[in-house]
GROMACS .gro file of N, CA and C in nm:
model
  192
    1UNK      N    1   3.842   1.255   2.997
    1UNK     CA    2   3.773   1.381   2.981
    1UNK      C    3   3.794   1.432   2.838
    2UNK      N    4   3.687   1.481   2.782
    2UNK     CA    5   3.701   1.535   2.648
    2UNK      C    6   3.697   1.688   2.651
    3UNK      N    7   3.709   1.749   2.535
    3UNK     CA    8   3.719   1.894   2.526
    3UNK      C    9   3.590   1.962   2.571
    4UNK      N   10   3.476   1.899   2.548
    4UNK     CA   11   3.349   1.959   2.586
    4UNK      C   12   3.337   1.972   2.738
    5UNK      N   13   3.379   1.870   2.810
    5UNK     CA   14   3.375   1.873   2.956
    5UNK      C   15   3.466   1.982   3.011
    6UNK      N   16   3.585   1.991   2.955
    6UNK     CA   17   3.681   2.092   3.000
    6UNK      C   18   3.629   2.232   2.970
    7UNK      N   19   3.569   2.251   2.853
    7UNK     CA   20   3.517   2.382   2.814
    7UNK      C   21   3.402   2.425   2.905
    8UNK      N   22   3.308   2.337   2.931
    8UNK     CA   23   3.195   2.369   3.017
    8UNK      C   24   3.240   2.400   3.159
    9UNK      N   25   3.332   2.322   3.210
    9UNK     CA   26   3.384   2.346   3.345
    9UNK      C   27   3.461   2.477   3.352
   10UNK      N   28   3.540   2.509   3.251
   10UNK     CA   29   3.616   2.634   3.248
   10UNK      C   30   3.523   2.754   3.241
   11UNK      N   31   3.419   2.745   3.162
   11UNK     CA   32   3.321   2.854   3.156
   11UNK      C   33   3.256   2.875   3.292
   12UNK      N   34   3.223   2.766   3.360
   12UNK     CA   35   3.165   2.776   3.493
   12UNK      C   36   3.260   2.839   3.593
   13UNK      N   37   3.388   2.806   3.583
   13UNK     CA   38   3.488   2.863   3.673
   13UNK      C   39   3.500   3.014   3.650
   14UNK      N   40   3.504   3.056   3.524
   14UNK     CA   41   3.518   3.198   3.493
   14UNK      C   42   3.395   3.276   3.540
   15UNK      N   43   3.276   3.225   3.511
   15UNK     CA   44   3.154   3.292   3.554
   15UNK      C   45   3.145   3.296   3.706
   16UNK      N   46   3.183   3.188   3.772
   16UNK     CA   47   3.183   3.184   3.917
   16UNK      C   48   3.282   3.282   3.979
   17UNK      N   49   3.399   3.296   3.917
   17UNK     CA   50   3.498   3.391   3.968
   17UNK      C   51   3.448   3.534   3.956
   18UNK      N   52   3.385   3.564   3.844
   18UNK     CA   53   3.328   3.698   3.826
   18UNK      C   54   3.217   3.722   3.927
   19UNK      N   55   3.131   3.624   3.945
   19UNK     CA   56   3.022   3.638   4.042
   19UNK      C   57   3.074   3.651   4.184
   20UNK      N   58   3.179   3.578   4.217
   20UNK     CA   59   3.238   3.588   4.350
   20UNK      C   60   3.297   3.724   4.377
   21UNK      N   61   3.365   3.779   4.278
   21UNK     CA   62   3.422   3.912   4.296
   21UNK      C   63   3.312   4.018   4.304
   22UNK      N   64   3.210   4.004   4.221
   22UNK     CA   65   3.099   4.100   4.228
   22UNK      C   66   3.027   4.091   4.362
   23UNK      N   67   3.017   3.972   4.417
   23UNK     CA   68   2.957   3.958   4.549
   23UNK      C   69   3.041   4.031   4.654
   24UNK      N   70   3.172   4.018   4.644
   24UNK     CA   71   3.260   4.090   4.736
   24UNK      C   72   3.245   4.241   4.720
   25UNK      N   73   3.242   4.286   4.595
   25UNK     CA   74   3.238   4.429   4.569
   25UNK      C   75   3.105   4.492   4.607
   26UNK      N   76   2.996   4.422   4.583
   26UNK     CA   77   2.864   4.481   4.606
   26UNK      C   78   2.811   4.454   4.747
   27UNK      N   79   2.830   4.336   4.799
   27UNK     CA   80   2.774   4.300   4.929
   27UNK      C   81   2.885   4.293   5.033
   28UNK      N   82   2.980   4.205   5.012
   28UNK     CA   83   3.099   4.196   5.096
   28UNK      C   84   3.073   4.179   5.245
   29UNK      N   85   3.172   4.214   5.322
   29UNK     CA   86   3.165   4.204   5.466
   29UNK      C   87   3.220   4.333   5.525
   30UNK      N   88   3.136   4.408   5.589
   30UNK     CA   89   3.176   4.539   5.640
   30UNK      C   90   3.273   4.525   5.758
   31UNK      N   91   3.247   4.431   5.847
   31UNK     CA   92   3.330   4.420   5.967
   31UNK      C   93   3.467   4.357   5.941
   32UNK      N   94   3.480   4.280   5.835
   32UNK     CA   95   3.607   4.214   5.804
   32UNK      C   96   3.627   4.082   5.874
   33UNK      N   97   3.524   4.033   5.943
   33UNK     CA   98   3.538   3.907   6.015
   33UNK      C   99   3.483   3.787   5.938
   34UNK      N  100   3.424   3.811   5.824
   34UNK     CA  101   3.368   3.702   5.743
   34UNK      C  102   3.483   3.628   5.673
   35UNK      N  103   3.482   3.498   5.681
   35UNK     CA  104   3.594   3.420   5.627
   35UNK      C  105   3.603   3.428   5.475
   36UNK      N  106   3.491   3.421   5.407
   36UNK     CA  107   3.494   3.415   5.261
   36UNK      C  108   3.488   3.553   5.198
   37UNK      N  109   3.403   3.640   5.247
   37UNK     CA  110   3.379   3.766   5.179
   37UNK      C  111   3.460   3.884   5.233
   38UNK      N  112   3.553   3.861   5.322
   38UNK     CA  113   3.630   3.973   5.375
   38UNK      C  114   3.743   4.016   5.282
   39UNK      N  115   3.789   3.927   5.195
   39UNK     CA  116   3.897   3.958   5.101
   39UNK      C  117   3.852   3.922   4.960
   40UNK      N  118   3.890   4.000   4.860
   40UNK     CA  119   3.847   3.971   4.724
   40UNK      C  120   3.902   3.838   4.670
   41UNK      N  121   4.021   3.802   4.710
   41UNK     CA  122   4.079   3.676   4.662
   41UNK      C  123   3.999   3.556   4.713
   42UNK      N  124   3.965   3.557   4.840
   42UNK     CA  125   3.887   3.446   4.897
   42UNK      C  126   3.751   3.434   4.829
   43UNK      N  127   3.685   3.547   4.809
   43UNK     CA  128   3.554   3.547   4.748
   43UNK      C  129   3.560   3.501   4.602
   44UNK      N  130   3.663   3.544   4.530
   44UNK     CA  131   3.678   3.504   4.391
   44UNK      C  132   3.710   3.355   4.379
   45UNK      N  133   3.798   3.304   4.464
   45UNK     CA  134   3.831   3.162   4.459
   45UNK      C  135   3.711   3.075   4.497
   46UNK      N  136   3.637   3.117   4.598
   46UNK     CA  137   3.518   3.042   4.638
   46UNK      C  138   3.414   3.043   4.527
   47UNK      N  139   3.396   3.158   4.463
   47UNK     CA  140   3.302   3.167   4.352
   47UNK      C  141   3.343   3.080   4.235
   48UNK      N  142   3.472   3.077   4.205
   48UNK     CA  143   3.518   2.993   4.094
   48UNK      C  144   3.503   2.845   4.126
   49UNK      N  145   3.526   2.807   4.250
   49UNK     CA  146   3.506   2.667   4.289
   49UNK      C  147   3.360   2.627   4.275
   50UNK      N  148   3.271   2.711   4.326
   50UNK     CA  149   3.128   2.681   4.318
   50UNK      C  150   3.078   2.684   4.173
   51UNK      N  151   3.129   2.777   4.094
   51UNK     CA  152   3.091   2.783   3.953
   51UNK      C  153   3.137   2.661   3.875
   52UNK      N  154   3.258   2.616   3.902
   52UNK     CA  155   3.308   2.496   3.835
   52UNK      C  156   3.230   2.372   3.874
   53UNK      N  157   3.197   2.360   4.001
   53UNK     CA  158   3.118   2.245   4.045
   53UNK      C  159   2.977   2.248   3.989
   54UNK      N  160   2.918   2.366   3.985
   54UNK     CA  161   2.782   2.378   3.932
   54UNK      C  162   2.779   2.348   3.783
   55UNK      N  163   2.874   2.401   3.708
   55UNK     CA  164   2.879   2.376   3.564
   55UNK      C  165   2.907   2.229   3.535
   56UNK      N  166   2.985   2.165   3.619
   56UNK     CA  167   3.019   2.025   3.598
   56UNK      C  168   2.899   1.933   3.619
   57UNK      N  169   2.797   1.980   3.690
   57UNK     CA  170   2.678   1.897   3.708
   57UNK      C  171   2.596   1.888   3.581
   58UNK      N  172   2.616   1.979   3.486
   58UNK     CA  173   2.541   1.977   3.360
   58UNK      C  174   2.605   1.889   3.254
   59UNK      N  175   2.721   1.835   3.283
   59UNK     CA  176   2.790   1.747   3.188
   59UNK      C  177   2.732   1.608   3.200
   60UNK      N  178   2.691   1.554   3.088
   60UNK     CA  179   2.634   1.419   3.089
   60UNK      C  180   2.746   1.315   3.091
   61UNK      N  181   2.729   1.215   3.174
   61UNK     CA  182   2.829   1.108   3.180
   61UNK      C  183   2.805   1.010   3.066
   62UNK      N  184   2.911   0.949   3.016
   62UNK     CA  185   2.895   0.855   2.905
   62UNK      C  186   2.820   0.729   2.948
   63UNK      N  187   2.740   0.678   2.860
   63UNK     CA  188   2.663   0.557   2.890
   63UNK      C  189   2.750   0.435   2.871
   64UNK      N  190   2.731   0.337   2.958
   64UNK     CA  191   2.812   0.215   2.952
   64UNK      C  192   2.741   0.106   2.877
   0.00000   0.00000   0.00000
C-alpha cells in the first residue's frame, strides 16, 4: 500500500464518520430499538466503515 491509498481511505473514513454522526443527530432512532442508529458511537463507527469501503473502491489497483 502506498501513501495515496492510505490518504484516500482515511479521507473516506473521516467523511463517513461525520456522515454517520449527522445521520444519528438528524434522523436517528426515536424508539431506541434500532441497532445502528440508537447510539451515536454505533452510527459513527458504521458510517466510518462504509465511508472507508466506499473510498477504497476509487483506488486503482496496479497493473501487472
